[in-house]
Coordinates of C-alpha atoms in Angstrom, one line a residue:
X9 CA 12.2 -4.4 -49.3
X10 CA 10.9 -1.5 -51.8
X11 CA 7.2 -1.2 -52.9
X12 CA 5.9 -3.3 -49.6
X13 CA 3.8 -1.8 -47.8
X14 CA 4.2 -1.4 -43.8
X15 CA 2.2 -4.6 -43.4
X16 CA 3.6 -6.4 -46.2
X17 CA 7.1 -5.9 -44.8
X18 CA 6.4 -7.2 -41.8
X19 CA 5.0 -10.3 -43.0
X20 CA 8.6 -10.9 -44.8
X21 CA 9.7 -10.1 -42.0
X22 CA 7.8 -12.9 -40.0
X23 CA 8.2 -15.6 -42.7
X24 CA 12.1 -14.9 -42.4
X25 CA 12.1 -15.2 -39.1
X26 CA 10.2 -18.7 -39.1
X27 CA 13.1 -19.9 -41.3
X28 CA 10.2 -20.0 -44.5
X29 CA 11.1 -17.3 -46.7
X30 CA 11.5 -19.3 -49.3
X31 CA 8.0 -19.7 -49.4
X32 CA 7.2 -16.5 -48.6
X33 CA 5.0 -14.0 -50.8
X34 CA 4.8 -10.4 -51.0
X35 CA 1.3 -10.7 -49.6
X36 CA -0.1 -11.1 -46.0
X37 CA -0.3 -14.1 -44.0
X38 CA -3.1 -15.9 -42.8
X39 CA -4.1 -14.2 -40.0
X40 CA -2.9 -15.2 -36.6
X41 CA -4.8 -15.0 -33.2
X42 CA -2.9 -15.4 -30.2
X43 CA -5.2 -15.6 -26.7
X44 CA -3.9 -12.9 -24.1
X45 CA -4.2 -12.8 -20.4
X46 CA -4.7 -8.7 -19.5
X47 CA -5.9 -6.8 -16.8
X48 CA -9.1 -4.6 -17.2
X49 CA -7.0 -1.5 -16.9
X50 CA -5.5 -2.8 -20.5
X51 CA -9.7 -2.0 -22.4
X52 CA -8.6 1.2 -23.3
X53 CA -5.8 -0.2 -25.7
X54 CA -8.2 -1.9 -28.4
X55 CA -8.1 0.6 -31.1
X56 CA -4.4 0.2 -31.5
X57 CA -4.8 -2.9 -31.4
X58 CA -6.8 -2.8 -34.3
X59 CA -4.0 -1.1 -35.9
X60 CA -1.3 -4.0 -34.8
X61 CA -3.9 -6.3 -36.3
X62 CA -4.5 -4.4 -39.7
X63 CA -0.5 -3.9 -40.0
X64 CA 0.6 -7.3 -38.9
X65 CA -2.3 -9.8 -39.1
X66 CA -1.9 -10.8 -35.8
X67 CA -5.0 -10.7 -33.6
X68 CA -4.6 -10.4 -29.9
X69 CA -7.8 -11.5 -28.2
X70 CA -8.0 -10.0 -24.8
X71 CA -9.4 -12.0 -22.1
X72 CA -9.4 -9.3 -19.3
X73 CA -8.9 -10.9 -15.8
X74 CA -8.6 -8.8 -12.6
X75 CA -5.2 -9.4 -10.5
X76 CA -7.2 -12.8 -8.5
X77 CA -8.3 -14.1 -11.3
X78 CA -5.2 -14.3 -13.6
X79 CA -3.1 -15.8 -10.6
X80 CA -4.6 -18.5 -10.7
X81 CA -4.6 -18.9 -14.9
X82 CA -0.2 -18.5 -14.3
X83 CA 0.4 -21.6 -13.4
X84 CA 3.6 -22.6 -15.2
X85 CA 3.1 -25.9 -17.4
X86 CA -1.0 -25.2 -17.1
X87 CA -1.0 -21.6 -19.2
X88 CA -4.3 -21.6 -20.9
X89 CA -3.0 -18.6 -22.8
X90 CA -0.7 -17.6 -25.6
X91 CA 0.7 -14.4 -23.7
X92 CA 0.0 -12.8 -20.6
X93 CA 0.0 -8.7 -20.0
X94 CA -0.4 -7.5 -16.6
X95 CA 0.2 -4.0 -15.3
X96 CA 3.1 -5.8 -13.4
X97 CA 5.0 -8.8 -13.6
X98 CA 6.2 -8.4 -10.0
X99 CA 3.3 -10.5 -7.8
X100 CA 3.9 -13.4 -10.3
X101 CA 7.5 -13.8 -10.4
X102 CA 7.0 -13.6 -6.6
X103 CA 4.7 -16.0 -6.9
X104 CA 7.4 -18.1 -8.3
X105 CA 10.1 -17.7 -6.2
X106 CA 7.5 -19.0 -3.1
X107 CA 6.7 -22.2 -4.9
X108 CA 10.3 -22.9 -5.6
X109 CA 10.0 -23.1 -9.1
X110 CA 13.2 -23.2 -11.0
X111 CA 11.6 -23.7 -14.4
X112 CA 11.9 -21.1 -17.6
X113 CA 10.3 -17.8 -17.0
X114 CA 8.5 -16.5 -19.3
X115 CA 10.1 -14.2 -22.0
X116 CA 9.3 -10.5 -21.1
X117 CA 9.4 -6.7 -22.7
X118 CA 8.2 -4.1 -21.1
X119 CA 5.8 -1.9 -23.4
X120 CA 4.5 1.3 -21.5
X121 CA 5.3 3.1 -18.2
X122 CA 2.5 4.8 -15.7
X123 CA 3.4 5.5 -11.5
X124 CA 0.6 5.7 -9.2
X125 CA -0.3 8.9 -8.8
X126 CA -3.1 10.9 -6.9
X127 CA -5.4 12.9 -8.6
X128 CA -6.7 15.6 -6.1
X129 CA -9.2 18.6 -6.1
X130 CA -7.5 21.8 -6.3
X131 CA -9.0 22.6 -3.0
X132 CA -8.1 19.7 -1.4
X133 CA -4.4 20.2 -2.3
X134 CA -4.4 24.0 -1.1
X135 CA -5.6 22.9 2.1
X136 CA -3.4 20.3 2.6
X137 CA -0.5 22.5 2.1
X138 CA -1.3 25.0 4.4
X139 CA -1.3 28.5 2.2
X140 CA 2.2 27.3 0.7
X141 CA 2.0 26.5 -2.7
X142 CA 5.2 25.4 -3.6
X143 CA 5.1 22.7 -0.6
X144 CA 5.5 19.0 -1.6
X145 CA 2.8 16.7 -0.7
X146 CA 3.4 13.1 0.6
X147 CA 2.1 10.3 1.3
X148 CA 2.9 10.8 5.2
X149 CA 0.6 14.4 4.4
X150 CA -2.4 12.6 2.7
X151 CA -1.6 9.6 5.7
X152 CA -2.2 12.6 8.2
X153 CA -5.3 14.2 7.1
X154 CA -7.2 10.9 5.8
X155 CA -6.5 10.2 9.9
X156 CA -8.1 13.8 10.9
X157 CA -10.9 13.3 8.7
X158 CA -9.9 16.4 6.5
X159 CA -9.5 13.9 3.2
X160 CA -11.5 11.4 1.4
X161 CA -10.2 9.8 -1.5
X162 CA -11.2 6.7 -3.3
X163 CA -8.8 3.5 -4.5
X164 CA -9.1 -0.1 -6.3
X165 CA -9.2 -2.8 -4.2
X166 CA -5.4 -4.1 -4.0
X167 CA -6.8 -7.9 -3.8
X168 CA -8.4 -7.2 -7.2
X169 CA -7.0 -4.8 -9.5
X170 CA -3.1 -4.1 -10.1
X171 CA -3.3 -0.6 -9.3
X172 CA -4.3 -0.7 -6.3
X173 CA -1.8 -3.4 -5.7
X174 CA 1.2 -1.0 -6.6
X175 CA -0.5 2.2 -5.0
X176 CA -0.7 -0.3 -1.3
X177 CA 2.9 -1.2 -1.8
X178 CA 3.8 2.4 -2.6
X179 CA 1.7 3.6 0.7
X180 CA 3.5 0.9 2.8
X181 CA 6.8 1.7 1.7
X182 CA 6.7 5.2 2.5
X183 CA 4.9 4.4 5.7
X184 CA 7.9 1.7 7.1
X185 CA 10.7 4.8 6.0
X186 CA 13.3 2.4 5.4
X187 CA 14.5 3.6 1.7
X188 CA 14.6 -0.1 0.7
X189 CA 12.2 -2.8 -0.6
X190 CA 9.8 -4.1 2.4
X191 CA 11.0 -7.0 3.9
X192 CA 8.4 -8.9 6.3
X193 CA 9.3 -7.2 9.5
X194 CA 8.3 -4.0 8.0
X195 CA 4.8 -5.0 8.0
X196 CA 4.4 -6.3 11.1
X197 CA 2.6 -3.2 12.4
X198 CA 0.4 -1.8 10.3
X199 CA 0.7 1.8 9.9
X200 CA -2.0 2.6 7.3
X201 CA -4.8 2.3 9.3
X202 CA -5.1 6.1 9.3
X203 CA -4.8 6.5 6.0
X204 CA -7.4 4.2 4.9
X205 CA -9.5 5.7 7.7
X206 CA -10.5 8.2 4.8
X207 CA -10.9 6.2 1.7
X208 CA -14.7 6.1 1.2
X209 CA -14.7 4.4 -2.6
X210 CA -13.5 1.3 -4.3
X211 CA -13.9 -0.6 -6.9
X212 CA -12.6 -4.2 -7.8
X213 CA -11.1 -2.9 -10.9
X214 CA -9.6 0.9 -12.2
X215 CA -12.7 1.6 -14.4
X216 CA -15.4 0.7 -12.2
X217 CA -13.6 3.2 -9.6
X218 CA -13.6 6.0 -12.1
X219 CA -17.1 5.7 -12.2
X220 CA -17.1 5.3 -8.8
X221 CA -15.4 8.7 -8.0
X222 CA -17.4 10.8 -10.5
X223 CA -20.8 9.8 -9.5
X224 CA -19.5 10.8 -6.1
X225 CA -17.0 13.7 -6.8
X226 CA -18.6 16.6 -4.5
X227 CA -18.3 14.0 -1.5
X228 CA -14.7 12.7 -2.7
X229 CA -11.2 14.6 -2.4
X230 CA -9.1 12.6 -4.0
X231 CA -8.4 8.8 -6.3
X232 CA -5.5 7.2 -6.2
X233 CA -4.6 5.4 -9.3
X234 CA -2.4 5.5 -12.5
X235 CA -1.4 8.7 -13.6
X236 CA -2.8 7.7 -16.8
X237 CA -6.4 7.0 -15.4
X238 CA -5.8 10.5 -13.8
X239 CA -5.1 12.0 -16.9
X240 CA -7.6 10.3 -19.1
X241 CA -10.5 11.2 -16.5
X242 CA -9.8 15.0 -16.8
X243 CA -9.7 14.4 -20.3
X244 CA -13.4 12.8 -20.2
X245 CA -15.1 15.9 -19.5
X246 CA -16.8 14.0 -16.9
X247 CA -15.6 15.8 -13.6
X248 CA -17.1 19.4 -13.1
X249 CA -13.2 20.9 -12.3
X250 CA -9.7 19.0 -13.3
X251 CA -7.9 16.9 -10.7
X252 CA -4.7 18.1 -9.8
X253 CA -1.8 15.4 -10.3
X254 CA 0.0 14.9 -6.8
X255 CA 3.2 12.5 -7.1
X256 CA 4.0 12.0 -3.3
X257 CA 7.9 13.0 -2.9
X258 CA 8.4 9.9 -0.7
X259 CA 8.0 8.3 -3.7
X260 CA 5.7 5.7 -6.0
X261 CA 5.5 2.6 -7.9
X262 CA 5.9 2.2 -11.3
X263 CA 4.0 -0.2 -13.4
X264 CA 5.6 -1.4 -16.7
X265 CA 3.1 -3.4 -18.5
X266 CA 5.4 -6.3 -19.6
X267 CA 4.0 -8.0 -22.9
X268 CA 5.0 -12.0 -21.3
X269 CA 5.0 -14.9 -23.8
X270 CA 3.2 -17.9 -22.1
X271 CA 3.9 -20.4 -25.0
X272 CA 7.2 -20.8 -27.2
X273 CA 5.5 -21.9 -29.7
X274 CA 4.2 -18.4 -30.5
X275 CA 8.0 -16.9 -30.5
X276 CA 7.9 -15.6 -34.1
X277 CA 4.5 -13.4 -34.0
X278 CA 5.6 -12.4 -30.3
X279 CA 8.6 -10.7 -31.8
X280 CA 6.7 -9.2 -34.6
X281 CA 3.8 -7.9 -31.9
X282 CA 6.6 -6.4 -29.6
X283 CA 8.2 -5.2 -33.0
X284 CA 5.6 -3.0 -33.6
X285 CA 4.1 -2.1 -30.1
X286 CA 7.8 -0.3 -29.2
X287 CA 8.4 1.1 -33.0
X288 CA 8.2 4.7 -32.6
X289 CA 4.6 5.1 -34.3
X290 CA 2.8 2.6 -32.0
X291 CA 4.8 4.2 -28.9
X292 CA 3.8 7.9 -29.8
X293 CA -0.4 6.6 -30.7
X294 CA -0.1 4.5 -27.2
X295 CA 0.9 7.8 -25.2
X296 CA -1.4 9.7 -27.0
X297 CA -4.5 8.0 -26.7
X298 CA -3.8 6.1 -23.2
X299 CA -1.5 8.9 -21.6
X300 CA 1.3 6.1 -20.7
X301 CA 4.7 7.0 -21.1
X302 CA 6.3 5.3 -23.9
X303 CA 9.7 3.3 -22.8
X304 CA 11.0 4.4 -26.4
X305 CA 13.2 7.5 -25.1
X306 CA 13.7 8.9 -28.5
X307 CA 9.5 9.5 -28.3
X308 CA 9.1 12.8 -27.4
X309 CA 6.7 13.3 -24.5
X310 CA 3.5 14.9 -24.6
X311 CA 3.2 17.9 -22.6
X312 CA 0.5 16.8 -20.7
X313 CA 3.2 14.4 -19.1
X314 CA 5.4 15.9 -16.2
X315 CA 9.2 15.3 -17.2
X316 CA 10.1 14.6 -13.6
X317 CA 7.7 12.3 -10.9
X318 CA 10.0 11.6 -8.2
X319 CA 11.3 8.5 -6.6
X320 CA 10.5 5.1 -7.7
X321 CA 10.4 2.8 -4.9
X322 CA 11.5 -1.1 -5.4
X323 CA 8.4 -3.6 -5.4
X324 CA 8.5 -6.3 -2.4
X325 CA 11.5 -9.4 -3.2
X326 CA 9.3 -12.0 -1.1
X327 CA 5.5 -13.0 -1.5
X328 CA 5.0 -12.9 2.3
X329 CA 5.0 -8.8 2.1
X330 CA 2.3 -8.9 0.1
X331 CA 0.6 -11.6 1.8
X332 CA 1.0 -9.5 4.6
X333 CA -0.4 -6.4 3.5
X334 CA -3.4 -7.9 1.6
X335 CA -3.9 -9.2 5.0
X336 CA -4.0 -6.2 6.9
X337 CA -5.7 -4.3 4.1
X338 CA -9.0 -6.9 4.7
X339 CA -9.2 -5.6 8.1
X340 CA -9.0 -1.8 6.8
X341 CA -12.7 -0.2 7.8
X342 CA -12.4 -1.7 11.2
X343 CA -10.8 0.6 14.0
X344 CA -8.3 -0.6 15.9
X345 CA -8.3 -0.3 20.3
X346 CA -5.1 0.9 22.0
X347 CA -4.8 0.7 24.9
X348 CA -1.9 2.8 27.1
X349 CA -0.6 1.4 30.4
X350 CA 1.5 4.3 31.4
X351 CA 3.3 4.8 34.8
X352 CA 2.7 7.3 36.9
X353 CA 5.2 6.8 39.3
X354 CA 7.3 9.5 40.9
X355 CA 10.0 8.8 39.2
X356 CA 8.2 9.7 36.2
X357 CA 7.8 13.7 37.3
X358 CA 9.1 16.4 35.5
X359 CA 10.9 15.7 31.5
X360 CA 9.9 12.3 31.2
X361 CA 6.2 13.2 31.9
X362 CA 6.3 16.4 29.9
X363 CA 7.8 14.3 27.1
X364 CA 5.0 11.6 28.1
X365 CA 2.3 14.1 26.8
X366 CA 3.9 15.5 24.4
X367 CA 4.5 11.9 22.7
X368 CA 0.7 10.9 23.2
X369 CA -0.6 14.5 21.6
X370 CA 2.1 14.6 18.7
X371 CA 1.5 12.0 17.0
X372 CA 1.2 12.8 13.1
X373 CA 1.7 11.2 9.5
X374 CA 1.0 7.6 9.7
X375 CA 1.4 7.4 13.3
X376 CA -1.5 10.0 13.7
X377 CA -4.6 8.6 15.7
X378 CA -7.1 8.6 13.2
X379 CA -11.1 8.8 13.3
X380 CA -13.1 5.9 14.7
X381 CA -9.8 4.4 16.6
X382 CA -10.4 3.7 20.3
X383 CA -7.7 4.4 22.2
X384 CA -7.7 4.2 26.7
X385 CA -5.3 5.3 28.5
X386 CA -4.4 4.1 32.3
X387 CA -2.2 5.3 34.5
X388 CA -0.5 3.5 37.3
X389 CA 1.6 4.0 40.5
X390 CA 1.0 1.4 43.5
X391 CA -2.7 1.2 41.7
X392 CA -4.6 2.1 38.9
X393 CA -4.3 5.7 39.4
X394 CA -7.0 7.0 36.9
X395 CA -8.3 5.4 33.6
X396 CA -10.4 7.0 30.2
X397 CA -11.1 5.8 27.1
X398 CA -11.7 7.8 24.0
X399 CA -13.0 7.0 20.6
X400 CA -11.0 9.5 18.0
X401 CA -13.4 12.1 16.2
X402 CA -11.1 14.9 15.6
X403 CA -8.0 17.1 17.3
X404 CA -10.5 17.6 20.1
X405 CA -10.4 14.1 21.2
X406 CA -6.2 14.0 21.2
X407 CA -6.7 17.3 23.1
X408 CA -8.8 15.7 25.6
X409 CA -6.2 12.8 25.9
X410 CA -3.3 15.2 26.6
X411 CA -5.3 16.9 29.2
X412 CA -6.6 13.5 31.3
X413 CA -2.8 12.5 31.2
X414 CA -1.7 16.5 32.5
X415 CA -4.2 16.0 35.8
X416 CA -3.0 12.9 36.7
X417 CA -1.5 12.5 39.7
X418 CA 1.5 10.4 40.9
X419 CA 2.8 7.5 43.0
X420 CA 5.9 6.9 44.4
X421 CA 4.7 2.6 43.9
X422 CA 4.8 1.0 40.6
X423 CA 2.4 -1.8 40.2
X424 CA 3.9 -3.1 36.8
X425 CA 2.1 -6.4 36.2
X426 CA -1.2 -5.5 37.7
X427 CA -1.7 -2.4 35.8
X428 CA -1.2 -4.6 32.4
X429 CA -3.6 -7.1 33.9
X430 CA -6.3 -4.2 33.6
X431 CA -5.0 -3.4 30.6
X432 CA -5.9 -7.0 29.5
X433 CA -9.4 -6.4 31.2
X434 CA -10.0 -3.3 29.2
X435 CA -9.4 -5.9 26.0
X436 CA -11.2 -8.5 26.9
X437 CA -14.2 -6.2 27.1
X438 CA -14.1 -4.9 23.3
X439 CA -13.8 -7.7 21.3
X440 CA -15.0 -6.8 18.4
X441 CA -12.1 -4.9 18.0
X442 CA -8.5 -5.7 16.7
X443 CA -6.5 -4.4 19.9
X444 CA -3.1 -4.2 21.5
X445 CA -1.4 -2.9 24.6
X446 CA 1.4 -0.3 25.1
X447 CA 3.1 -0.7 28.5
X448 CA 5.3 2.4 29.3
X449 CA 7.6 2.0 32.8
X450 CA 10.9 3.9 34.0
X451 CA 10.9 1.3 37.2
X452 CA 11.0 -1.8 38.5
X453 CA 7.9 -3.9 39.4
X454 CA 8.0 -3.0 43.7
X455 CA 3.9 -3.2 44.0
X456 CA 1.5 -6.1 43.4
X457 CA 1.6 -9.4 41.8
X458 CA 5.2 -10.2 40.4
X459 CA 5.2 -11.3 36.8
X460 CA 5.0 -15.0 37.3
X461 CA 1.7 -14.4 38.9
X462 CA 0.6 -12.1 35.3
X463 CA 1.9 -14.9 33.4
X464 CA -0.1 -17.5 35.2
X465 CA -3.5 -15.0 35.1
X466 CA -2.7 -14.2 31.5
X467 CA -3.2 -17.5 30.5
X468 CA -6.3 -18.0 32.1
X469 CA -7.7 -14.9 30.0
X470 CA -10.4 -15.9 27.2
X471 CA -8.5 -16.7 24.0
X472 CA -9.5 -13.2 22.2
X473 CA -7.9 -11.6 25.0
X474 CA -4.5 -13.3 24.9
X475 CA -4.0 -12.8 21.2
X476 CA -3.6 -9.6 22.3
X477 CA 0.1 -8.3 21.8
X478 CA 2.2 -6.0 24.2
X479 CA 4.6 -4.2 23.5
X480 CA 6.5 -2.6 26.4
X481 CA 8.5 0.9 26.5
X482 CA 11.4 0.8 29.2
X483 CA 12.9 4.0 30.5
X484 CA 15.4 4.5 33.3
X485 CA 15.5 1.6 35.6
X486 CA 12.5 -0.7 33.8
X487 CA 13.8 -4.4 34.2
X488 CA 14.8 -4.8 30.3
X489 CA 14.6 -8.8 31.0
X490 CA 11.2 -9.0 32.5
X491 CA 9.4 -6.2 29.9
X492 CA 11.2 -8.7 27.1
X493 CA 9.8 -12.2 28.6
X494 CA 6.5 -10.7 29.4
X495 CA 6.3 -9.2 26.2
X496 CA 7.3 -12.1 24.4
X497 CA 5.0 -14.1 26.1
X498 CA 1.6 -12.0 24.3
X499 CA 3.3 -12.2 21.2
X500 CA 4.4 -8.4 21.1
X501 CA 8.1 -6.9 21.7
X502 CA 10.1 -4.9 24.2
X503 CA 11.7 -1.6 23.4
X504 CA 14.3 0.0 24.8
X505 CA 14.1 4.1 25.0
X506 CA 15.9 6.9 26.2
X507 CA 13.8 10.1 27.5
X508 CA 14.8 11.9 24.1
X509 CA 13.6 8.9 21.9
X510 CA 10.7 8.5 23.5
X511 CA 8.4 9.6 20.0
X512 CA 10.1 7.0 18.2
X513 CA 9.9 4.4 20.8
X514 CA 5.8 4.9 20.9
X515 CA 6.0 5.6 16.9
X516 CA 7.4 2.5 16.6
X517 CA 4.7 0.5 18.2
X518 CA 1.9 2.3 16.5
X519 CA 0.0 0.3 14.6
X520 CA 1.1 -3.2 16.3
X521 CA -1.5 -5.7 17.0

């Protein structure tokens, strides 16, 4: 079409597609307005488009809606919007599946790219990797340090804002370790209580966090958010030094900012919109002036964008995960109470108690105890041998811990089921704290009540006490049977452990509640 102009070729372009070229003119259309359902994060996309709107004369009026909020405007066959463009498409289509809907989805293209990345202090990151400055940071690393109290960082609420969504389901996919999407078991115990033991800011959406961070920037190491947002803020000339752009090696999420079209109707001006937001201009202005990453690969990237970022990990396949973690993530701020019912038995001298201590005092990543956690440990033989609890400040405290369980002496009795009734004491006497018990024995019960007598007690315990979960370690000759039914009967598990698998045995049940 010589002589148009970029706008007017577009137009011809629209009345071909709407079967009306006939009636078409070299001139532009009316103009059109289509209602869009975007997240807050989407603000900073206005001027371009200005630029769509100018070229095409299509008008996309933003009604920015943070993550709870558009849920509940995504009701299919109650849309109240022409499109929709979240950060993610992922919790909606989830949202689907749970319902059972087996309607049409919604047609989708995916526009931009940004991972969820952490922007650090320079310090912060030299300290974290310990005078090596090639060393790869993870999110195991910042897991480990938030937990010592050696990093504060700040993050968007995940109930609220999309990327603090994807930067929670990044956090507890590297936390479970299992290379794969997270299914519900993997949640069940919640491992990133020591990382968010050192987030000190939030916000219910990305730019209220950024201002969040920089009015607090001496006191805060570290935000975790888009790469973009990262970017942009160093850009702002709003931080007294530049963040440093971490992107954890065990991997992030990726959000795709999919353009959705809510009503059919609108099919012809959503195919001109998504026409010109991936052409090669709009791509290259949307990089430039946002910082995402264009999914046109023929765009050449700016150099302020690192060619490689690591592993993507896969988003949740099932709405319970995220139920889940949202879950968990409301209780984040409140330290948890375990509490260690170890035997002290004879048979427990020499490798297994060696590798006893060493378990409890080796604990790093997102098994680490972490600051404010209350953690008591008691030991048993034919009694309660000794007993201390401790409430986590810093290495000190784990110190401390490895040195109570060094003195202690031994039995040659093991009182099984009465040293996990005190253990149930100990709960029932902090209740204002979510708490769980770790029973750890290489022997039968040959001391004490039997465990029909700690069923029958247990369930006279108050009813904040017997939501309290066990989970039971067996070495050696530990009845497997009983440890199961007793620990089945709090709600918690039994493991199984060799001496040498001991660490994972107690990693395992770190977090549990």
């Amino acid at each position: 079409m010589p002589g148009l102009t970029v706008r007017g070729r577009l137009a011809a372009a629209l009345c071909m597609t709407m079967a009306l070229a006939a009636a078409c003119t070299q001139t532009a259309p009316d103009e059109v307005t289509l209602r869009v359902l975007a997240g807050p994060d989407l603000a900073d996309m206005q001027p371009i488009l200005d630029e769509l709107r100018r070229d095409t004369g299509i008008r996309l009026e933003m009604d920015y809606r943070d993550e709870a909020q558009a849920a509940g405007a995504l009701t299919p066959g109650r849309y109240q919007h022409d499109l929709a463009w979240p950060a993610s498409d992922a919790s909606f289509l989830l949202s689907l599946k749970a319902a059972g809907y087996a309607g049409e989805r919604p047609l989708t293209t995916r526009i931009m790219t940004s991972p969820v990345a952490v922007g650090i202090t320079p310090e912060a990151a030299a300290r974290l990797r310990g005078g090596d400055p090639a060393r790869r940071l993870s999110w195991a690393d910042l897991a480990d340090a938030a937990a010592a109290g050696t990093l504060t960082f700040g993050m968007a609420d995940p109930r609220a804002a999309d990327s603090g969504l994807s930067a929670l389901v990044g956090v507890a996919t590297a936390a479970a370790g299992t290379g794969r999407a997270l299914r519900p078991e993997d949640v069940t115990c919640d491992r990133l209580d020591g990382f968010f033991a050192g987030q000190t800011r939030t916000a219910p959406a990305t730019a209220a966090l950024v201002d969040e961070y920089v009015a607090h920037q001496d006191q805060t190491d570290a935000i975790v958010a888009y790469e973009s947002t990262v970017l942009s803020l160093n850009a702002s000339g709003r931080l007294s030094r530049p963040l440093e752009l971490l992107y954890p090696q065990d991997g992030l999420v990726l959000a795709d900012f999919p353009l959705m079209l809510l009503d059919r109707g609108d099919r012809a001006a959503y195919d001109t919109v998504v026409a010109w937001l991936t052409g090669a201009d709009a791509q290259r202005a949307i990089m430039e002036r946002t910082l995402r990453r264009p999914v046109d690969p023929t765009v050449a990237r700016d150099r302020r964008l690192p060619d490689t970022i690591g592993n993507a990990l896969y988003f949740p396949d099932d709405k319970a995960v995220l139920d889940r973690l949202l879950a968990n993530y409301g209780d984040a701020g409140v330290p948890g109470h375990v509490i260690f019912v170890l035997d002290h038995s004879g048979s427990m001298k020499g490798e297994r108690q060696d590798r006893l201590r060493a378990t409890i005092g080796g604990f790093d990543g997102f098994a680490r105890f972490y600051r404010g956690e209350r953690v008591t440990l008691i030991s048993f033989g034919g009694t309660i041998l000794a007993e201390r609890t401790f409430t986590v400040d810093g290495q000190g405290d784990v110190d401390a811990m490895n040195a109570f369980l060094a003195a202690g002496e031994l039995d040659e009795r093991t009182a099984v089921w009465s040293a996990l009734l005190r253990g149930y004491e100990v709960a029932a006497g902090d209740p204002g704290r979510p708490a769980s018990v770790v029973l750890m024995t290489d022997g039968e019960n040959n001391a004490g009540p039997g465990l029909d007598e700690f069923l029958t007690r247990y369930r006279t315990l108050p009813e904040a006490a017997r939501a309290v979960h066990t989970y039971a370690i067996g070495l050696g000759d530990a009845d497997p049977a009983e440890l199961d039914k007793a620990a089945r009967a709090t709600g918690g598990r039994m493991i199984e452990a060799t001496t040498a698998s001991l660490q994972d045995a107690f990693e395992d049940v770190r977090g549990c509640v």
